[in-house]
Short mmCIF file of C-alpha atoms in Angstrom, two decimals:
data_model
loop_
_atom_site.label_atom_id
_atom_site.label_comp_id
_atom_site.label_asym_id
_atom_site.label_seq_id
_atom_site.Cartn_x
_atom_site.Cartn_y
_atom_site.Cartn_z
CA UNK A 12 -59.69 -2.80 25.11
CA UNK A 13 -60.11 0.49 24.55
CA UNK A 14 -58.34 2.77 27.04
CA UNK A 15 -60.38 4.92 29.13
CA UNK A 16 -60.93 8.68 27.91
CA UNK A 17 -59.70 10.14 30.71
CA UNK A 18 -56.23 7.64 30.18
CA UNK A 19 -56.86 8.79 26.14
CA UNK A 20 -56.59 12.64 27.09
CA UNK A 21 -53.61 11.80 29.16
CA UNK A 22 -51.91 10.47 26.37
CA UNK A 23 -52.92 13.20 24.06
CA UNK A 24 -51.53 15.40 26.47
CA UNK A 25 -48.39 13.47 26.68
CA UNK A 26 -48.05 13.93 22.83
CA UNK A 27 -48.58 17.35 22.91
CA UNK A 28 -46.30 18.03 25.82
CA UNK A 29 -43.65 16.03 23.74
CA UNK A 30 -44.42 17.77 20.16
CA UNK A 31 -44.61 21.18 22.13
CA UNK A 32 -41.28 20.62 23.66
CA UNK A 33 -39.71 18.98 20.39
CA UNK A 34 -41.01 22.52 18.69
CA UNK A 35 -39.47 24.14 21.54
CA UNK A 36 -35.59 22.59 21.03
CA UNK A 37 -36.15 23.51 17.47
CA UNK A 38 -36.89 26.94 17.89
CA UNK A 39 -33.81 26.92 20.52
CA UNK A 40 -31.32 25.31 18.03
CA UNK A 41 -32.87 27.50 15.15
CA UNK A 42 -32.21 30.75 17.48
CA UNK A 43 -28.62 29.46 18.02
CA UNK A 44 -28.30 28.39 14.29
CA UNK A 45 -29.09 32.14 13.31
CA UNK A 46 -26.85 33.87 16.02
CA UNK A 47 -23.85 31.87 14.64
CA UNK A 48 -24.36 32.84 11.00
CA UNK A 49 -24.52 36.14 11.99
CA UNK A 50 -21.46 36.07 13.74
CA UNK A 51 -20.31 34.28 10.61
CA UNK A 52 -21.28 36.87 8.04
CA UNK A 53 -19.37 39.66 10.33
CA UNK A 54 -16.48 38.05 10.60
CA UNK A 55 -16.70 37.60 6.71
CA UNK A 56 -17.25 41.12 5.89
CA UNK A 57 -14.04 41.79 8.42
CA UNK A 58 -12.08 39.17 6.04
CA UNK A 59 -13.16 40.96 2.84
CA UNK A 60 -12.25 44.05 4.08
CA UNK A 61 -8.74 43.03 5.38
CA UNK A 62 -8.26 41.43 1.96
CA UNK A 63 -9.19 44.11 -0.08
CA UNK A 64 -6.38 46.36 2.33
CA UNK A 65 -3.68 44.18 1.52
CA UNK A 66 -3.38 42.37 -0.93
CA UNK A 67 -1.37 39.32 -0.47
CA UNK A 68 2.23 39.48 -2.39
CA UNK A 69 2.78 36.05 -2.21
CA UNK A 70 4.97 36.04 0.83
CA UNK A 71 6.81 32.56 2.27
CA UNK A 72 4.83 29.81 2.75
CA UNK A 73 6.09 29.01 5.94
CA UNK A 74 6.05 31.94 7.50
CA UNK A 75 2.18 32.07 6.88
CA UNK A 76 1.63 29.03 8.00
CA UNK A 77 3.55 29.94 10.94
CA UNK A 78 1.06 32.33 11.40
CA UNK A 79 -1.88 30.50 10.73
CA UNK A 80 -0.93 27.06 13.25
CA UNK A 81 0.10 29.99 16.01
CA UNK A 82 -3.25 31.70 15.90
CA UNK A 83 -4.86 28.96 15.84
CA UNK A 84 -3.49 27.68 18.84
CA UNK A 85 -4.34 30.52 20.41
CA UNK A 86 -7.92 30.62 19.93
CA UNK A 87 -7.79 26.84 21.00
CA UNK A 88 -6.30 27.85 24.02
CA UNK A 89 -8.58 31.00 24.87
CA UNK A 90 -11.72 28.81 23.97
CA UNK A 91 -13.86 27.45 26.69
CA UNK A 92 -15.97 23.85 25.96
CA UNK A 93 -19.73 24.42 25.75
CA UNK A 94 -22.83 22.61 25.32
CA UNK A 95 -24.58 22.94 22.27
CA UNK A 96 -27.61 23.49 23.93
CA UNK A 97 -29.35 23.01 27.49
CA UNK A 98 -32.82 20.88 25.60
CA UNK A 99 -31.76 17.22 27.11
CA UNK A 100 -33.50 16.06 24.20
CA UNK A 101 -31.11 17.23 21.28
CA UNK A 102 -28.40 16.70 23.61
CA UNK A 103 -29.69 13.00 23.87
CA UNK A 104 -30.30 13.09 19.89
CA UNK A 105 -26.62 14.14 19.25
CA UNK A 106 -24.83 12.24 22.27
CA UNK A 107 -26.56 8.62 20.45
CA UNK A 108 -25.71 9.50 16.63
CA UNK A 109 -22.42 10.47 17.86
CA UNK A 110 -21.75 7.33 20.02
CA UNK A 111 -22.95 5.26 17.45
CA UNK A 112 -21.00 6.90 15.10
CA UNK A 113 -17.56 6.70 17.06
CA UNK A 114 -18.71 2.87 18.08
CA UNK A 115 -18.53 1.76 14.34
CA UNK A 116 -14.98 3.72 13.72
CA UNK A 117 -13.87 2.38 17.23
CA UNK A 118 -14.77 -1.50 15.42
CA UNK A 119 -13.13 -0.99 12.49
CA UNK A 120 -10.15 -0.10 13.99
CA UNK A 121 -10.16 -2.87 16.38
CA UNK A 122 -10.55 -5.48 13.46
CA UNK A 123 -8.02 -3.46 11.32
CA UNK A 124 -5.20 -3.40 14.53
CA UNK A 125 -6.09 -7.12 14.88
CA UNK A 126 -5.14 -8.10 11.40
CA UNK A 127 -1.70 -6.29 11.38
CA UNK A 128 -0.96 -7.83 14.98
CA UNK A 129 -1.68 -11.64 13.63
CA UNK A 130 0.45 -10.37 10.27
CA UNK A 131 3.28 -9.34 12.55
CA UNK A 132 2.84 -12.35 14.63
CA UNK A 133 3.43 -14.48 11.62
CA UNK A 134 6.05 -13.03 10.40
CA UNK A 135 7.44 -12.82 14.09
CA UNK A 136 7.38 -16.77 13.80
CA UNK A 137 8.57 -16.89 10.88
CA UNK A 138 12.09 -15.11 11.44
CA UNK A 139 12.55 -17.53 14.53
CA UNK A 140 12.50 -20.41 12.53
CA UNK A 141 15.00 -18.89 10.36
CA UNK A 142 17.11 -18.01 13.37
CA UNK A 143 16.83 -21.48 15.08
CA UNK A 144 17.88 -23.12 11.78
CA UNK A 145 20.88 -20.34 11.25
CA UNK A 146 21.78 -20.92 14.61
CA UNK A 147 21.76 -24.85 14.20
CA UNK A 148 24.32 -24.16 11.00
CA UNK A 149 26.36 -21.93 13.20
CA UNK A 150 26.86 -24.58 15.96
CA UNK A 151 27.75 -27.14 13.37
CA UNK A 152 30.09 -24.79 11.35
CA UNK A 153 31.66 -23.88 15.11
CA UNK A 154 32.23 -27.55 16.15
CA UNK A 155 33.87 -28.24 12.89
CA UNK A 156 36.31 -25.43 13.66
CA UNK A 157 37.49 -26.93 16.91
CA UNK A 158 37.77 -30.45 15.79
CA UNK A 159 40.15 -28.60 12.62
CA UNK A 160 41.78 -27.05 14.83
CA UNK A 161 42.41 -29.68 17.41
CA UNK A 162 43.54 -31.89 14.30
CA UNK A 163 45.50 -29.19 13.28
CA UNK A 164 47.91 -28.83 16.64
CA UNK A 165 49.12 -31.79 16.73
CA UNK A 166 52.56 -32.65 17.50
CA UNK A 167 55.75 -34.28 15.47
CA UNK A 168 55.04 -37.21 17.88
CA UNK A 169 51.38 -37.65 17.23
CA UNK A 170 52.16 -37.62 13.23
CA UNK A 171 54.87 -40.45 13.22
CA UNK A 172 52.63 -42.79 15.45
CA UNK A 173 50.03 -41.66 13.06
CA UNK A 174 52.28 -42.90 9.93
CA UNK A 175 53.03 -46.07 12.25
CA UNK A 176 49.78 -46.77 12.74
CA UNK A 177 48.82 -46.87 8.97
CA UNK A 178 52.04 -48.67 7.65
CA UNK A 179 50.86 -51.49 10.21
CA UNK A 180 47.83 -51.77 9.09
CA UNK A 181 49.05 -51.55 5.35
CA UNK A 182 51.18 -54.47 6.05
CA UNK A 183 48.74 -56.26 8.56
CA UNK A 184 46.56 -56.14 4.92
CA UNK A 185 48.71 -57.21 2.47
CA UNK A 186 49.72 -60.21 4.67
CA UNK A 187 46.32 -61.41 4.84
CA UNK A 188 45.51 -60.38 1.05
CA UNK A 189 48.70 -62.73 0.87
CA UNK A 190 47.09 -65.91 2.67
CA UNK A 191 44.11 -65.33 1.67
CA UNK A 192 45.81 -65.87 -2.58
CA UNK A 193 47.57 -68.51 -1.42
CA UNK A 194 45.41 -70.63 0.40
CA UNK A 195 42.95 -70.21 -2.27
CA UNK A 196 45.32 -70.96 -4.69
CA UNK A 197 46.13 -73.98 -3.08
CA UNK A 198 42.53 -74.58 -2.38
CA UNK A 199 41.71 -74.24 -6.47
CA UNK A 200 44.91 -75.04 -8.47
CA UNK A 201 46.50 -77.57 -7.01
CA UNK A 202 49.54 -79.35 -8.51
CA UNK A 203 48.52 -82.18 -10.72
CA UNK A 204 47.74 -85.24 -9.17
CA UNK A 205 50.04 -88.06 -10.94
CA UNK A 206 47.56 -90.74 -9.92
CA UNK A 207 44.33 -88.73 -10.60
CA UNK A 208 43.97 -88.42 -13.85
CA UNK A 209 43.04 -92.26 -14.84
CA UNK A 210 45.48 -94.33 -16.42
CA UNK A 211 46.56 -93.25 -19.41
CA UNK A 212 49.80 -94.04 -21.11
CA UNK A 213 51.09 -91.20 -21.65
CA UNK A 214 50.79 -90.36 -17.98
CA UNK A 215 53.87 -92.01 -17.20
CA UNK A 216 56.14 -90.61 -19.68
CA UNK A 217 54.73 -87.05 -19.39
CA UNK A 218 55.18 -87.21 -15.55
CA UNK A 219 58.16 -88.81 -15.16
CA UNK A 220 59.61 -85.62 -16.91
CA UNK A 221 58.16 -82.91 -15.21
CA UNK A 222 58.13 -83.84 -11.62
CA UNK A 223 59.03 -80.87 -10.39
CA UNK A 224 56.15 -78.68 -11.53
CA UNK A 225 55.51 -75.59 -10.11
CA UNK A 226 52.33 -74.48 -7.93
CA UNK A 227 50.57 -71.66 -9.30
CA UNK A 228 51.15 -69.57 -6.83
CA UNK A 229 55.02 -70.06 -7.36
CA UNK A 230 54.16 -68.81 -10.82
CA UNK A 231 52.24 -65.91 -9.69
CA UNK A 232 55.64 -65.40 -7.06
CA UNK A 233 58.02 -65.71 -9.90
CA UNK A 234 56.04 -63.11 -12.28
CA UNK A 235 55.34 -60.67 -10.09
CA UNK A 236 59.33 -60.95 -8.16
CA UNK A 237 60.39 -60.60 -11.99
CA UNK A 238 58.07 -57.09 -12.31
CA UNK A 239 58.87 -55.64 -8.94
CA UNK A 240 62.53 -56.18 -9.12
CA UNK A 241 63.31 -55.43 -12.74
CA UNK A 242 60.72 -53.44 -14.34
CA UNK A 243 62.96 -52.90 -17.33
CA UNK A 244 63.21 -56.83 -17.80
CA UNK A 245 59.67 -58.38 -16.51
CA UNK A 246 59.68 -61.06 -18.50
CA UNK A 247 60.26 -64.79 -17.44
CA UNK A 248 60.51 -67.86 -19.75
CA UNK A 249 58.63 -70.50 -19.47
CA UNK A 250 60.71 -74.15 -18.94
CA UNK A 251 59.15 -76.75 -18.44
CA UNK A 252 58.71 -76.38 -14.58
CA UNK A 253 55.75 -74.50 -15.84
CA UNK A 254 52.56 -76.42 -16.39
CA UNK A 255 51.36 -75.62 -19.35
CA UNK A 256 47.50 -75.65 -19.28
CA UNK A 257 48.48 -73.15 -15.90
CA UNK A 258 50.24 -70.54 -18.38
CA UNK A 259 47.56 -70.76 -20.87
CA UNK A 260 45.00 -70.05 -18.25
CA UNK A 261 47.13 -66.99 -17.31
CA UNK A 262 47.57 -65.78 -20.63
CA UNK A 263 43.64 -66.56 -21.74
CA UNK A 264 42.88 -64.94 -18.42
CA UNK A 265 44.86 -61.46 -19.21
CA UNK A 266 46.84 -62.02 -16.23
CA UNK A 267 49.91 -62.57 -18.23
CA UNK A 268 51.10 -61.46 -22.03
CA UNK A 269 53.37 -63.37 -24.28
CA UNK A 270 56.79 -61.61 -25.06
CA UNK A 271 55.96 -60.53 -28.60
CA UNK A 272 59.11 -61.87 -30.05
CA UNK A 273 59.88 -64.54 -28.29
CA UNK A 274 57.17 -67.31 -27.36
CA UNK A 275 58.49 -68.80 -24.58
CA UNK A 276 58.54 -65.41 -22.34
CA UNK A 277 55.01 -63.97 -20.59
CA UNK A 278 55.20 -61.19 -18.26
CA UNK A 279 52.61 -60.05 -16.14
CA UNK A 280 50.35 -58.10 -17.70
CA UNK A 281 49.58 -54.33 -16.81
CA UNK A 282 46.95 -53.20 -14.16
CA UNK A 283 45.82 -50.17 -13.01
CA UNK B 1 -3.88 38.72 -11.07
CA UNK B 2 -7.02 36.81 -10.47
CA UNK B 3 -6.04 34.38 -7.24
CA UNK B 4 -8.22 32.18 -6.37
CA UNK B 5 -8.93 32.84 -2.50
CA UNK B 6 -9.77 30.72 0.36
CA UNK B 7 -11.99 32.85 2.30
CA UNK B 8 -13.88 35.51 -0.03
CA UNK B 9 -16.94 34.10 -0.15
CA UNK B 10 -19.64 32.99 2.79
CA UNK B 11 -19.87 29.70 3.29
CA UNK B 12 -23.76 28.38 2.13
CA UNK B 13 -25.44 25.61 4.50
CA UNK B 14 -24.96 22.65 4.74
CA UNK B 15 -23.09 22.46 1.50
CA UNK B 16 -19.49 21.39 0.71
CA UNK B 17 -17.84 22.58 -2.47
CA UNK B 18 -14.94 20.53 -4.31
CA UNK B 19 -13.16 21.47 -7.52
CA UNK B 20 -11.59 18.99 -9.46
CA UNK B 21 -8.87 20.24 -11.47
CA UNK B 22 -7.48 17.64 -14.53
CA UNK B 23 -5.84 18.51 -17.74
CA UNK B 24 -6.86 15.65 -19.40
CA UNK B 25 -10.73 15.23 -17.84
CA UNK B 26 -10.30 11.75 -17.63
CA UNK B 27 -10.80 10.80 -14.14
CA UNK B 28 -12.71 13.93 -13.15
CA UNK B 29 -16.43 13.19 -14.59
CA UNK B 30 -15.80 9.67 -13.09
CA UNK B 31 -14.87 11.00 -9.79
CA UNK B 32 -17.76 13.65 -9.29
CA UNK B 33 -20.01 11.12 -10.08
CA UNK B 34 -19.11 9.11 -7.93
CA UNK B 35 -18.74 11.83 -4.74
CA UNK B 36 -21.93 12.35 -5.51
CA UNK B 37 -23.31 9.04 -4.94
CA UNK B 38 -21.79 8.52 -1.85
CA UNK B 39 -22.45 11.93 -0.11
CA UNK B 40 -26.32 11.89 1.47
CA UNK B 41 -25.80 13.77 4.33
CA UNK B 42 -24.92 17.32 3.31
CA UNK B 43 -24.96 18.76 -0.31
CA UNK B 44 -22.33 18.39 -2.43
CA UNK B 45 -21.13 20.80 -5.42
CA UNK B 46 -18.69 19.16 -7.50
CA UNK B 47 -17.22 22.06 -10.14
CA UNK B 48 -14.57 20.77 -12.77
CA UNK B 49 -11.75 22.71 -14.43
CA UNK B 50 -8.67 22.03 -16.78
CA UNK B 51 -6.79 24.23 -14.92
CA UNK B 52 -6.61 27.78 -13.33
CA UNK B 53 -7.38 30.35 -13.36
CA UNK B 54 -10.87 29.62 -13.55
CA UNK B 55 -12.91 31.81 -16.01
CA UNK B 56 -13.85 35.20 -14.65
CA UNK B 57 -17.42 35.13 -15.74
CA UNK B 58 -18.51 32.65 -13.12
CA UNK B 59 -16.80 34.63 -10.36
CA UNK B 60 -20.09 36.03 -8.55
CA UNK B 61 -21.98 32.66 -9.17
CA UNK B 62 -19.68 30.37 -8.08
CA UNK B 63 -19.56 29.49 -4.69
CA UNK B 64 -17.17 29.21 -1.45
CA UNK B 65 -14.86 26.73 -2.96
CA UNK B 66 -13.58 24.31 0.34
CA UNK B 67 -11.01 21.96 -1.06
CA UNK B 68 -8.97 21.95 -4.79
CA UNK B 69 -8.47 18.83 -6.00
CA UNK B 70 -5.30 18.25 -8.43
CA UNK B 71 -5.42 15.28 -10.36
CA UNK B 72 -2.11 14.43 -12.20
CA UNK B 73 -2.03 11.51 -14.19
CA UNK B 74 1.88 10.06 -13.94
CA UNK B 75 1.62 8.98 -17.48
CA UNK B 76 1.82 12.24 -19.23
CA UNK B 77 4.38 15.31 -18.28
CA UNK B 78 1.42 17.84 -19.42
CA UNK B 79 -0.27 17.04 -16.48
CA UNK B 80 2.07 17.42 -13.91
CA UNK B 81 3.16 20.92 -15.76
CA UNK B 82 -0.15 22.76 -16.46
CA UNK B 83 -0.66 21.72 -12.78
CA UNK B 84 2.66 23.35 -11.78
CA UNK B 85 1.30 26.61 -13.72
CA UNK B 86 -1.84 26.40 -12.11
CA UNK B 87 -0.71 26.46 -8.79
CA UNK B 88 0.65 29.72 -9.35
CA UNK B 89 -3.07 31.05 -9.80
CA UNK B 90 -3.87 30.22 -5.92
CA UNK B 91 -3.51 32.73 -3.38
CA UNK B 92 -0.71 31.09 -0.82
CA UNK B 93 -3.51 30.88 2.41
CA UNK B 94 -5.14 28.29 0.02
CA UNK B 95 -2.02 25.87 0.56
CA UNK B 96 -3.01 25.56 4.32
CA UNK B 97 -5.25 22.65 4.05
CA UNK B 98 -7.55 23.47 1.35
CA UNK B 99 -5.09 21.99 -1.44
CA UNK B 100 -5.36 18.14 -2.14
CA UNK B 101 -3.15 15.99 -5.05
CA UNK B 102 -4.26 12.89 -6.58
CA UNK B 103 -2.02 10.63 -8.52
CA UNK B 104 -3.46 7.86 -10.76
CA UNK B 105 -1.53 5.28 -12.40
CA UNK B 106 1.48 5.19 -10.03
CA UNK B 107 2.60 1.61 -10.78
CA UNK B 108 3.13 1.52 -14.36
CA UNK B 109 6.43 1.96 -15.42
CA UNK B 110 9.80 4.11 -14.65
CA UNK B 111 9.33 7.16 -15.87
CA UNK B 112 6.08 7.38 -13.59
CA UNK B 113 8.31 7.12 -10.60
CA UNK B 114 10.20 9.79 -11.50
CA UNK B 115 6.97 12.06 -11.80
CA UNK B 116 5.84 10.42 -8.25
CA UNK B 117 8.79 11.80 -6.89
CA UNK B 118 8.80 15.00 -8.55
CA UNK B 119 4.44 15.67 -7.40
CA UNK B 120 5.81 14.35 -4.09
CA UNK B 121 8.26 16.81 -3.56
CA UNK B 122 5.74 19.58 -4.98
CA UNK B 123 3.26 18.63 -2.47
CA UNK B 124 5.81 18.40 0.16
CA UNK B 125 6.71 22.16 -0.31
CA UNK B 126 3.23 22.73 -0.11
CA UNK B 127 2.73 20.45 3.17
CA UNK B 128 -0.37 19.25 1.01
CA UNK B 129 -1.19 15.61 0.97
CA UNK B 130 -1.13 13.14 -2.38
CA UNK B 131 -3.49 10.15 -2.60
CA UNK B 132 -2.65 7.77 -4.88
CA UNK B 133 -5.94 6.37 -6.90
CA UNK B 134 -6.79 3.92 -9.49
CA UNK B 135 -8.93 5.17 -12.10
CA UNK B 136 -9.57 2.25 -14.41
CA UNK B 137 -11.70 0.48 -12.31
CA UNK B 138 -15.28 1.11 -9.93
CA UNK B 139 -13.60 0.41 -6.95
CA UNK B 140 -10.66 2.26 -7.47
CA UNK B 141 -12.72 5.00 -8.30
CA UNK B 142 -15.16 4.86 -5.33
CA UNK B 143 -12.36 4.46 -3.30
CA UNK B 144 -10.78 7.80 -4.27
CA UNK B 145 -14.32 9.59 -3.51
CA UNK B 146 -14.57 7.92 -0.20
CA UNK B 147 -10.93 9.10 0.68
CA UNK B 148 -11.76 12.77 -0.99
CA UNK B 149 -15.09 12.78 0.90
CA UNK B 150 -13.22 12.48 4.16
CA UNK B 151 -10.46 15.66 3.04
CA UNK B 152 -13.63 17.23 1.99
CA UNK B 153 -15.94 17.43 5.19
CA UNK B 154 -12.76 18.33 7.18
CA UNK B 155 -12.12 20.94 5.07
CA UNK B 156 -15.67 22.41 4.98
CA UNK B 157 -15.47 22.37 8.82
CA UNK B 158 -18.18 19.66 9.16
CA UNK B 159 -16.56 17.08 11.34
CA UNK B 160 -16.50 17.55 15.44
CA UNK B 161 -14.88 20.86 16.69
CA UNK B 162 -11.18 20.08 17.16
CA UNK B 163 -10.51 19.01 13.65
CA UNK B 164 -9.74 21.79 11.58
CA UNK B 165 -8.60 21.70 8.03
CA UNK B 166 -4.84 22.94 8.96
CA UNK B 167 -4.62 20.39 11.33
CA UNK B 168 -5.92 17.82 8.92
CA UNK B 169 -3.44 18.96 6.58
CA UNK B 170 -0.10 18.90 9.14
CA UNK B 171 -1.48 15.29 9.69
CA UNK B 172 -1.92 13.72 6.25
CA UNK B 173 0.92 16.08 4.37
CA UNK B 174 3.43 14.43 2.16
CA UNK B 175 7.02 14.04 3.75
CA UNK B 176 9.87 13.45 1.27
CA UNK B 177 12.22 10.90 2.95
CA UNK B 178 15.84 10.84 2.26
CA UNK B 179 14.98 7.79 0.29
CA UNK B 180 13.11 9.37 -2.27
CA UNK B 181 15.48 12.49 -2.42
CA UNK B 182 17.99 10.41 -2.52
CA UNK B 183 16.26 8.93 -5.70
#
């Protein structure tokens, strides 16, 4: 549809209103533009000139920096805000580029604050792991002081029931180490049985001499009375209380040696 | 004594001017090409020099220069020393905010620490800042313009009113620790 002409010259009107007016903030910045380099070039020519005057001898630094940040704040302080210009349209212009402009820095310092705060939060977690697990070693280090310590004080009294207490159960020990050989001695190595070794002739004769064998374990009692009494003289000779197939299962066993002159002496052999 | 003044010239429009100063022109060709590139909204003159004083036939041509540029690469001493002689060729108003240093190759090896230090503590007596830059690859390269872009447009008075290019300068300047003097 084609709009009416009278709605076409409206338009065209609109347009020209809006070109004429766009021309006019032009001209206005354009005027401004020109006042400000004029100002410019006279305060240049005032520069030169001073310069020329006096020349600089290359006095402190400091001092003319001094200078410098002092005037400075000066003419901050003497200067009055202003707007640009009165055209609402530049001022609209300028208002968006700059909003944009300070919306994109504004973003990338958002992201760039986030990042260091979920870097410091990490290590934030970090270091109280590490502190729980040095404080865990502290408390353990601590209670192992005290109990020390509490072992430490005790008393004269406390020590010799202490020693009591362990040469009881030393003894309680060895007196069941004790029944505990002999019954299985007995249990194991018996004495030989006259009547149970089938009937052989020589039974009779052999046995009728050596009734009065020895148990093992009154062996084992006789070597080890011999070694605990007189180390220097361990040895024991064999007699014929001794069964004989008992010694050589000693000796064969390494429980007992031979005397190495004599063959009728064993001892009990060595252990560590 | 030819000094090389701040203020002696009239600004042009819309134009920025940054010299580049580099005893061994490594880095500089690099880096102006690369200012270039990045700069579309105002003009950009990049000059180059070895070092000052700058030749006395291009006085009346050359324009309004708005921030010096002092590229020391840590690997040689000439560097850091014809820029020490050259900063004896700039008139002292120069040194408040128009005066930049650029390191490059910072990280390799001990004696370059040592010349860190020593540029540091020259730019701290200057209250002039030093950017550290990587010259051996693109991005270290663009990166440098980007940062020198930013000095620059501060420096030729083209950012928003209340940024001038002494404060810019009592902002970004180089503070020697106790650490580092200590060093």
């Amino acid at each position: 549809m084609t709009p009416t002409p009278s709605k076409q010259t409206e338009m065209e009107q609109d347009i020209q209103s809006s070109q004429s007016s766009e021309a006019a903030a032009k001209a206005v910045l354009l005027e401004e533009c020109e006042q400000q380099f004029g100002l410019l070039q006279k305060l240049q020519n005032e520069i030169i000139l001073a310069d020329t005057e006096a020349n600089d001898d290359q006095t402190n630094e400091a001092v003319n920096r001094l200078i410098a940040v002092t005037s400075e704040l000066e003419q901050w302080q003497e200067m009055e805000p202003k707007l640009l210009t009165t055209s609402p349209e530049v001022l609209l212009a300028v208002g968006k580029e700059e909003l944009q402009r300070l919306n994109g820095q504004l973003k990338m310092v958002l992201s760039c604050s986030q990042a260091k705060l979920d870097a410091q939060k990490k290590i934030l977690k970090r270091e109280q792991t590490w502190q729980a697990e040095k404080k865990e070693a502290l408390n353990a280090v601590c209670e192992k002081i005290t109990r020390l310590q509490s072992e430490n004080e005790k008393s004269e009294h406390s020590v010799l029931q202490d020693m009591k207490k362990k040469i009881n159960n030393l003894k309680d020990y060895h007196s069941s180490l004790m029944e505990m050989l002999s019954d299985m001695l007995a249990e194991h190595f018996p004495l030989p049985d006259p009547q149970g070794n089938g009937t052989k002739k020589k039974r009779a004769a052999a046995y009728d001499a050596e009734i009065n064998l020895i148990s093992l374990s009154e062996i084992i009692e006789r070597l080890t009375n011999k070694t605990l009494e007189t180390p220097h003289d361990p040895y024991v000779t064999t007699d014929d209380t001794f069964w004989p197939p008992y010694t050589e299962m000693l000796l064969r066993n390494g429980i007992a040696t031979r005397h190495p002159e004599d063959c009728n002496k064993i001892r009990l052999e060595n252990f560590f | 004594m030819a000094l090389l003044t701040p203020y002696s010239k009239v600004p042009e429009l819309n134009t920025a001017t940054v010299l580049l100063v580099e005893n061994e022109e490594e880095l500089q060709s690099k880096l102006a090409n690369a200012i270039v590139q990045y700069e579309k909204d105002f003009n950009v003159n990049v000059r180059l020099a070895r070092k000052l004083p700058l030749p006395v036939e291009n006085k009346e041509t050359r324009p309004r220069i708005d921030l010096i540029v002092f590229i020391v690469n840590l690997l040689s001493e000439r560097s850091l020393q014809s820029v020490e002689s050259s900063l004896a060729h700039l008139h002292s108003d120069c040194f408040l905010g128009k005066v930049c240093f650029l390191v490059t190759d910072a990280r390799c090896g001990s004696h370059t620490q040592e010349r860190l230090v020593s540029v540091r503590k020259l730019a701290a007596s200057h209250q002039c800042p030093v950017i550290c830059a990587e010259h051996r690859t693109a991005d270290g390269v663009n990166a440098a313009a980007v940062r020198l872009l930013n000095i620059l447009k501060v420096t030729a008075g083209m950012s928003p009113i209340a940024t001038t290019a002494l404060y810019l300068s009592s902002l970004t300047r180089c503070s020697v620790t106790s650490d580092l003097e200590e060093d």
